[in-house]
mmCIF file with all atom_site columns, C-alpha atoms in Angstrom:
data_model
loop_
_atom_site.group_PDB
_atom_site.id
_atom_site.type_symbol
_atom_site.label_atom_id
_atom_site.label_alt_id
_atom_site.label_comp_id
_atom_site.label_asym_id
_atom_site.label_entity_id
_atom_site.label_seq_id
_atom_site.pdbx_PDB_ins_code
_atom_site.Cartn_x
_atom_site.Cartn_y
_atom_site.Cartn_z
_atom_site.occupancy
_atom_site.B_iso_or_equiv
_atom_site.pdbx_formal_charge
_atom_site.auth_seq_id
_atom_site.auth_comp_id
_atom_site.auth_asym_id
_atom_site.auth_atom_id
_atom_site.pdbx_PDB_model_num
ATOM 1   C CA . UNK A 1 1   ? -12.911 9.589   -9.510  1.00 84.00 ? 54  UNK A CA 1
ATOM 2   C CA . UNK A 1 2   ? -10.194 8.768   -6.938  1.00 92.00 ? 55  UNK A CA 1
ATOM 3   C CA . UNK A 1 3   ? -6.674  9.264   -8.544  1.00 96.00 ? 56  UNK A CA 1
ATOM 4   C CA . UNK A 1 4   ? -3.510  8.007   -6.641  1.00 97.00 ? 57  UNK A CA 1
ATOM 5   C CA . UNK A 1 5   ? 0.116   8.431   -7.121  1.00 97.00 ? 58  UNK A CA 1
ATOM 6   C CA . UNK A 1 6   ? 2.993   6.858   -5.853  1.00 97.00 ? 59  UNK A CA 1
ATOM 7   C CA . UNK A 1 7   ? 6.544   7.372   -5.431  1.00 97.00 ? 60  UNK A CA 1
ATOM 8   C CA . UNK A 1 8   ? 9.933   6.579   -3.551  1.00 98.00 ? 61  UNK A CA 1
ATOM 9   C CA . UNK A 1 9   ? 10.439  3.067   -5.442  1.00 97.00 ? 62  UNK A CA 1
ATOM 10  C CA . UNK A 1 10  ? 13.685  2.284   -6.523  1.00 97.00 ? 63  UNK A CA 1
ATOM 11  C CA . UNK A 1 11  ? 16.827  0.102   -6.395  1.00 98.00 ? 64  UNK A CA 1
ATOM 12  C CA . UNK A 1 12  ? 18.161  -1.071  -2.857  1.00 98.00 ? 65  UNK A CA 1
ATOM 13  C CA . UNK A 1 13  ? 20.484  -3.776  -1.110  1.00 98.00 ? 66  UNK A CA 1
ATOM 14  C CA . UNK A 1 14  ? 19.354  -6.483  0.635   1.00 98.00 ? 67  UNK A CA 1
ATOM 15  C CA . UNK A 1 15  ? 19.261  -4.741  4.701   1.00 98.00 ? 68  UNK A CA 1
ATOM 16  C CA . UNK A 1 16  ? 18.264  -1.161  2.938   1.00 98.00 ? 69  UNK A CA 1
ATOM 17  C CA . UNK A 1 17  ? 15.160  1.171   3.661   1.00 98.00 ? 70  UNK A CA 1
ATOM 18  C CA . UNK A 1 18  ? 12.833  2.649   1.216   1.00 98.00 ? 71  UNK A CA 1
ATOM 19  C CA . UNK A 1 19  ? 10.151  4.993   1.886   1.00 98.00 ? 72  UNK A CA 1
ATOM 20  C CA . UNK A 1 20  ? 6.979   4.731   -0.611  1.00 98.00 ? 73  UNK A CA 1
ATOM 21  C CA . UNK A 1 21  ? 4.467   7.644   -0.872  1.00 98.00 ? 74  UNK A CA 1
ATOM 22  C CA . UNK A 1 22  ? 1.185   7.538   -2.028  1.00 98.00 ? 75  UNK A CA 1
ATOM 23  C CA . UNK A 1 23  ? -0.774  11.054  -3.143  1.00 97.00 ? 76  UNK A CA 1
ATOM 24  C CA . UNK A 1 24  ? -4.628  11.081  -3.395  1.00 96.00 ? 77  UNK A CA 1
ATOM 25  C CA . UNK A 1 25  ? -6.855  13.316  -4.655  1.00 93.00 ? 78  UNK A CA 1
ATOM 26  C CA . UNK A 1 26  ? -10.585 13.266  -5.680  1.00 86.00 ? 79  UNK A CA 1
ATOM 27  C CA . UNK A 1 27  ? -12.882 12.113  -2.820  1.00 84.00 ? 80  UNK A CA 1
ATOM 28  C CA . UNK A 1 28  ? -12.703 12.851  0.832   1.00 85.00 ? 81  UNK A CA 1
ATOM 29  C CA . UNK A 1 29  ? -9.404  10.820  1.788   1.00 87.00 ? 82  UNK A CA 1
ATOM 30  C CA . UNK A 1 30  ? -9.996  10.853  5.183   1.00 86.00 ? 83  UNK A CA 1
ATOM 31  C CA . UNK A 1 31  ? -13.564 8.428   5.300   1.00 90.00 ? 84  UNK A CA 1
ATOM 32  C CA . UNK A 1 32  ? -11.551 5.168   3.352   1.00 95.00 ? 85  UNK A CA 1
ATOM 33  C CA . UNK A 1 33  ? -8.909  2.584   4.895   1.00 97.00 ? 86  UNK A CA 1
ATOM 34  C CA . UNK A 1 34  ? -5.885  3.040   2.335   1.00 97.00 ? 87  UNK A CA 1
ATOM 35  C CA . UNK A 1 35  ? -3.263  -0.518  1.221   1.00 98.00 ? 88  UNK A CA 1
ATOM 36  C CA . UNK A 1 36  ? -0.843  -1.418  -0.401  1.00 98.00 ? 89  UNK A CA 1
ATOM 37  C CA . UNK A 1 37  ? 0.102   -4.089  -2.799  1.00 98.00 ? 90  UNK A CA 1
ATOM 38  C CA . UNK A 1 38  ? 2.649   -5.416  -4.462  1.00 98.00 ? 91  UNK A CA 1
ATOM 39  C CA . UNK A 1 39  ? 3.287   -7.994  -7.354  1.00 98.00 ? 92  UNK A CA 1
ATOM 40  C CA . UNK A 1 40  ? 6.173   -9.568  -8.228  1.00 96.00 ? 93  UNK A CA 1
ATOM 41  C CA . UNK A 1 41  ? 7.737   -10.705 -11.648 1.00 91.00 ? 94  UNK A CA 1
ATOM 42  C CA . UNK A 1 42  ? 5.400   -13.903 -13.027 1.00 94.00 ? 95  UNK A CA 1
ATOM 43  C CA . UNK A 1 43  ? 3.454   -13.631 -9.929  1.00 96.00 ? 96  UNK A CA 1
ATOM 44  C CA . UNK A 1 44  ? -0.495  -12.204 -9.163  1.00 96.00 ? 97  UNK A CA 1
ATOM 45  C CA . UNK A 1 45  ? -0.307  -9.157  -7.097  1.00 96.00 ? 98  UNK A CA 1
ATOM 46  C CA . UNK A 1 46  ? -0.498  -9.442  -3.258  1.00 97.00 ? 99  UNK A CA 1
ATOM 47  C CA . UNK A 1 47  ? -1.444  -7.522  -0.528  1.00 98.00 ? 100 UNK A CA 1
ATOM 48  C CA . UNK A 1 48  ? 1.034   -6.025  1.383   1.00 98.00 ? 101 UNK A CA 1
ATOM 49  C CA . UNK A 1 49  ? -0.351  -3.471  4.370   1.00 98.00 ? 102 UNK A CA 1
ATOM 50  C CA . UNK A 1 50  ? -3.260  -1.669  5.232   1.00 98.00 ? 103 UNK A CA 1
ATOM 51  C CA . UNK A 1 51  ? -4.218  1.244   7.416   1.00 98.00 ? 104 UNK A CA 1
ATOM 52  C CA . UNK A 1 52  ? -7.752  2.349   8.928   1.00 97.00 ? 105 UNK A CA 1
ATOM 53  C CA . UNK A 1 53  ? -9.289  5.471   7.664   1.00 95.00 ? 106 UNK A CA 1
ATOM 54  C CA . UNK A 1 54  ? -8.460  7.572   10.835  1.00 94.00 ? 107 UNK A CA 1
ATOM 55  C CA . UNK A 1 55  ? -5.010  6.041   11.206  1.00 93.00 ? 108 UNK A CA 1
ATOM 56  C CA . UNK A 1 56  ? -5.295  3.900   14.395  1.00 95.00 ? 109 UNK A CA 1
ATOM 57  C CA . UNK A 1 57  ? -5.435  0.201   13.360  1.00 97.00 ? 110 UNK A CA 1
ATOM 58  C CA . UNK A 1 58  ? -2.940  -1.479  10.791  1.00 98.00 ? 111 UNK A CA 1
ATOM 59  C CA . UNK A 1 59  ? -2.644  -4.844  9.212   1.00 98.00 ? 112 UNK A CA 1
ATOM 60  C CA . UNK A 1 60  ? 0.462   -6.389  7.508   1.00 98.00 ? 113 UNK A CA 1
ATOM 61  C CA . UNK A 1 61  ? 0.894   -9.569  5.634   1.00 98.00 ? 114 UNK A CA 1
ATOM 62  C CA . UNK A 1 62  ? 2.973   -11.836 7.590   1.00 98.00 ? 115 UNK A CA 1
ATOM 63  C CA . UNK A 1 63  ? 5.623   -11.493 5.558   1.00 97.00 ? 116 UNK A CA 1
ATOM 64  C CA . UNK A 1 64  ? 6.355   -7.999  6.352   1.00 98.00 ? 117 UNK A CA 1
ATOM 65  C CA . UNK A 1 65  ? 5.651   -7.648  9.900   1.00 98.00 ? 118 UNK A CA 1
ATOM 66  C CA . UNK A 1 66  ? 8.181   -5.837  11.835  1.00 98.00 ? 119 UNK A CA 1
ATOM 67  C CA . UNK A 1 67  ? 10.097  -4.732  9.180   1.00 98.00 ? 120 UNK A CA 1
ATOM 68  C CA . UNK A 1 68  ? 7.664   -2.601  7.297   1.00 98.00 ? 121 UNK A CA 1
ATOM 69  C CA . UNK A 1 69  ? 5.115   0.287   8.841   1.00 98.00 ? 122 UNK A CA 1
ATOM 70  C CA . UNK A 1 70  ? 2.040   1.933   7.208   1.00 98.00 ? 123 UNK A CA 1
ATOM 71  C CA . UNK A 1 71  ? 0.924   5.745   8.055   1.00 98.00 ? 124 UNK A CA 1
ATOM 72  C CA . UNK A 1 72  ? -1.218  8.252   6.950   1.00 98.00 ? 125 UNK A CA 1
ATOM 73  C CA . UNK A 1 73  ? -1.560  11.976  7.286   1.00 97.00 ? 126 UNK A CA 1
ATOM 74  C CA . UNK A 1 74  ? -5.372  13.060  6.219   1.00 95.00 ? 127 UNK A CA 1
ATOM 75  C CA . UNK A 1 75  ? -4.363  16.344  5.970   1.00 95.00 ? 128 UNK A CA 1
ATOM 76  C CA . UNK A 1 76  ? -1.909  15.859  3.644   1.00 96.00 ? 129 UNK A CA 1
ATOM 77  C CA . UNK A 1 77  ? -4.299  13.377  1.370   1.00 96.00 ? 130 UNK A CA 1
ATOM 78  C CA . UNK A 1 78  ? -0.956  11.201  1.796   1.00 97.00 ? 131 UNK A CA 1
ATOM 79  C CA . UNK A 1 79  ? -0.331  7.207   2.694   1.00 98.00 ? 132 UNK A CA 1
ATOM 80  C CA . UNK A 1 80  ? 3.352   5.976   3.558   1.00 98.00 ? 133 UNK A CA 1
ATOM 81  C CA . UNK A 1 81  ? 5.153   2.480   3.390   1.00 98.00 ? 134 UNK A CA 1
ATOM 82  C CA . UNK A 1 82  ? 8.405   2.688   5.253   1.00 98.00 ? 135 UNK A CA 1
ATOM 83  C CA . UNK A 1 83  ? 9.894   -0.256  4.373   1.00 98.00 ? 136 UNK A CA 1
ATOM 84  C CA . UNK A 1 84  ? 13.486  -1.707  6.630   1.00 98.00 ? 137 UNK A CA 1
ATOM 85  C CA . UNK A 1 85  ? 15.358  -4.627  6.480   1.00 98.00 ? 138 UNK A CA 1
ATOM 86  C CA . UNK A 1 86  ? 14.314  -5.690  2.963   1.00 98.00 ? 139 UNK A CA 1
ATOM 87  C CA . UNK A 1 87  ? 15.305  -8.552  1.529   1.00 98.00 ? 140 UNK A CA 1
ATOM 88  C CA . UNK A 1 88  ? 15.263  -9.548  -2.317  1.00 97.00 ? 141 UNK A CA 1
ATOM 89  C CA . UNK A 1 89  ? 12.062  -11.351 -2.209  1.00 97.00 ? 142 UNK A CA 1
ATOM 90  C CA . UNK A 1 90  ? 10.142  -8.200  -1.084  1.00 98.00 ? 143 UNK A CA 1
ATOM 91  C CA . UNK A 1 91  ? 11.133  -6.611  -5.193  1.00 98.00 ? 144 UNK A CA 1
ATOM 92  C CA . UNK A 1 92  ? 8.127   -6.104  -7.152  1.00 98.00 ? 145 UNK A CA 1
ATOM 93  C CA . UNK A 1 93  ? 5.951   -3.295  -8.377  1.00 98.00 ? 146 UNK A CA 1
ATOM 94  C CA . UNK A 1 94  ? 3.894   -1.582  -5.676  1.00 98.00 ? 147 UNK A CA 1
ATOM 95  C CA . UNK A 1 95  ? 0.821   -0.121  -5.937  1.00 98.00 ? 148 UNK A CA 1
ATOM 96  C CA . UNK A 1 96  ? -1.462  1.764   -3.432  1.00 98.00 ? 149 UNK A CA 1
ATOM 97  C CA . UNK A 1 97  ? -4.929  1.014   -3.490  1.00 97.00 ? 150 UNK A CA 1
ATOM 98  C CA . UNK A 1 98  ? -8.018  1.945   -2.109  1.00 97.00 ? 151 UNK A CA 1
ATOM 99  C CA . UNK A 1 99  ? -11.886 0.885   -2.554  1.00 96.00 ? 152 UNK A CA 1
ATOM 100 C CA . UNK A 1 100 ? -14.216 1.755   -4.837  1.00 94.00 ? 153 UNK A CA 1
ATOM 101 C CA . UNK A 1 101 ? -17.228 1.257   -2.132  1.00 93.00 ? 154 UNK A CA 1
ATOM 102 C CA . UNK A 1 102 ? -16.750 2.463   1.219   1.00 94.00 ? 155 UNK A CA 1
ATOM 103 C CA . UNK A 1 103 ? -14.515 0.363   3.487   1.00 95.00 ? 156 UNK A CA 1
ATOM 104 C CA . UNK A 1 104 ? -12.797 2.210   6.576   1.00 95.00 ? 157 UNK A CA 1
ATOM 105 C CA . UNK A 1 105 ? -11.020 -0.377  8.460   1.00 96.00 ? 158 UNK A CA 1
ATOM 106 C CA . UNK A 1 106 ? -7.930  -1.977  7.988   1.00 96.00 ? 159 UNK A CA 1
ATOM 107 C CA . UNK A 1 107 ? -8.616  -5.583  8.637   1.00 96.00 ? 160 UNK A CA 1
ATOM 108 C CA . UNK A 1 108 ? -11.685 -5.388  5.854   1.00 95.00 ? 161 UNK A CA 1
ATOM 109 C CA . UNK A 1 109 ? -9.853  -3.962  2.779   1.00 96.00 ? 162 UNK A CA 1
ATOM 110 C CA . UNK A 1 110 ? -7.339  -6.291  3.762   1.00 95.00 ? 163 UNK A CA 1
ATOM 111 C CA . UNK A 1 111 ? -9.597  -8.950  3.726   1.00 94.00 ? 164 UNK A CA 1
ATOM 112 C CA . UNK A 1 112 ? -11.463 -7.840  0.409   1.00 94.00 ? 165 UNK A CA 1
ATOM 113 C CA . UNK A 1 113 ? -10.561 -9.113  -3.041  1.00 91.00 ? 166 UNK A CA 1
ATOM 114 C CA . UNK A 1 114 ? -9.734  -5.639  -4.583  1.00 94.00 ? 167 UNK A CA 1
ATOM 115 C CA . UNK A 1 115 ? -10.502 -5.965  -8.390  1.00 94.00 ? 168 UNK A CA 1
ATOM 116 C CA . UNK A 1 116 ? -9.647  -3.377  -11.456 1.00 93.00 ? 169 UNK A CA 1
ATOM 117 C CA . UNK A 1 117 ? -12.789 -1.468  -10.335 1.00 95.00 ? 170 UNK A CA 1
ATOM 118 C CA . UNK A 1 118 ? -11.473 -0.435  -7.409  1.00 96.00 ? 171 UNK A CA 1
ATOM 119 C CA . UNK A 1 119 ? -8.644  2.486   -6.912  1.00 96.00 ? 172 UNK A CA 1
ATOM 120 C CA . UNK A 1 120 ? -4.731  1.756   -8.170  1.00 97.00 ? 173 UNK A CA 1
ATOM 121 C CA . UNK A 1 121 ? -1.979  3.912   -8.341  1.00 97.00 ? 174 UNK A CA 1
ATOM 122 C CA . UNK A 1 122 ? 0.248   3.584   -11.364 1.00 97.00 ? 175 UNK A CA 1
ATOM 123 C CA . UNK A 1 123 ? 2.648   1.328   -9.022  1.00 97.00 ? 176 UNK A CA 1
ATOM 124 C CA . UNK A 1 124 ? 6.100   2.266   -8.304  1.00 98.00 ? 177 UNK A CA 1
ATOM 125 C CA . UNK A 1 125 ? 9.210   -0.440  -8.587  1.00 98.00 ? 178 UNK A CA 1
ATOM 126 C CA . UNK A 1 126 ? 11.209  -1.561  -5.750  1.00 98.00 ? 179 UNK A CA 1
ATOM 127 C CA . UNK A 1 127 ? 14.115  -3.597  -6.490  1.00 98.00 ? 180 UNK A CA 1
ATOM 128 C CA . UNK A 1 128 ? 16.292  -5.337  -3.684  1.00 98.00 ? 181 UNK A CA 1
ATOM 129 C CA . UNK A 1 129 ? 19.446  -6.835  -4.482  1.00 97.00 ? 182 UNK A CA 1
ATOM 130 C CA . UNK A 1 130 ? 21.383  -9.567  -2.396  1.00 94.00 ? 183 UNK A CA 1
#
């Protein structure tokens, strides 16, 4: 079982940073590509980033390139969302995510339908205000 916790959420103006965290524990963290998601009010969820299991290769909906950056630290089990320049439209809850199967790169979870079965966080809400 593959638990996953976020953090750093909160309330912002429209131009504002926020820095999401995402904690794993309870399979090797270092073998799986790690993504986010997020999913705004009356809307289905969406993905947001993704980063490879070693670190090297992201992917980023088009939305949020250039203002937002995925990392990882494998020795610290942890996944990061540094998020600039947001604007209201980027509020929602977000959630970190990972497979339940094997996937290491970025491009393929971000390509891959990610269902209940797979690995959420409890999501963490990011509100920006114009």
């Amino acid at each position: 079982q593959v638990q996953l916790v976020e953090s750093g959420g909160g309330l912002v103006q429209a131009g504002g940073s926020l820095r999401l965290s995402c904690a794993a524990s309870g399979r090797t963290f270092s073998s799986y590509a790690m993504g986010w998601f997020r999913q705004a009010p009356g809307k289905e969820r969406e993905f947001v980033a993704a980063i490879s299991w070693g670190g090297g290769t992201t992917y980023y909906t088009d939305s949020v390139k250039g203002r937002f950056t995925i990392s990882r630290d494998n020795s610290k089990k942890t996944v990061w969302l540094q998020m600039n320049s947001l604007k209201p439209e980027d509020t929602g809850v977000y959630y970190c995510a990972t497979a339940r199967h094997r996937i290491t790169t970025a491009q393929a979870l971000a390509l891959t339908r990610l269902t209940e079965d797979d690995y959420w966080g409890q999501g963490t809400q990011v509100t920006v205000s114009s």
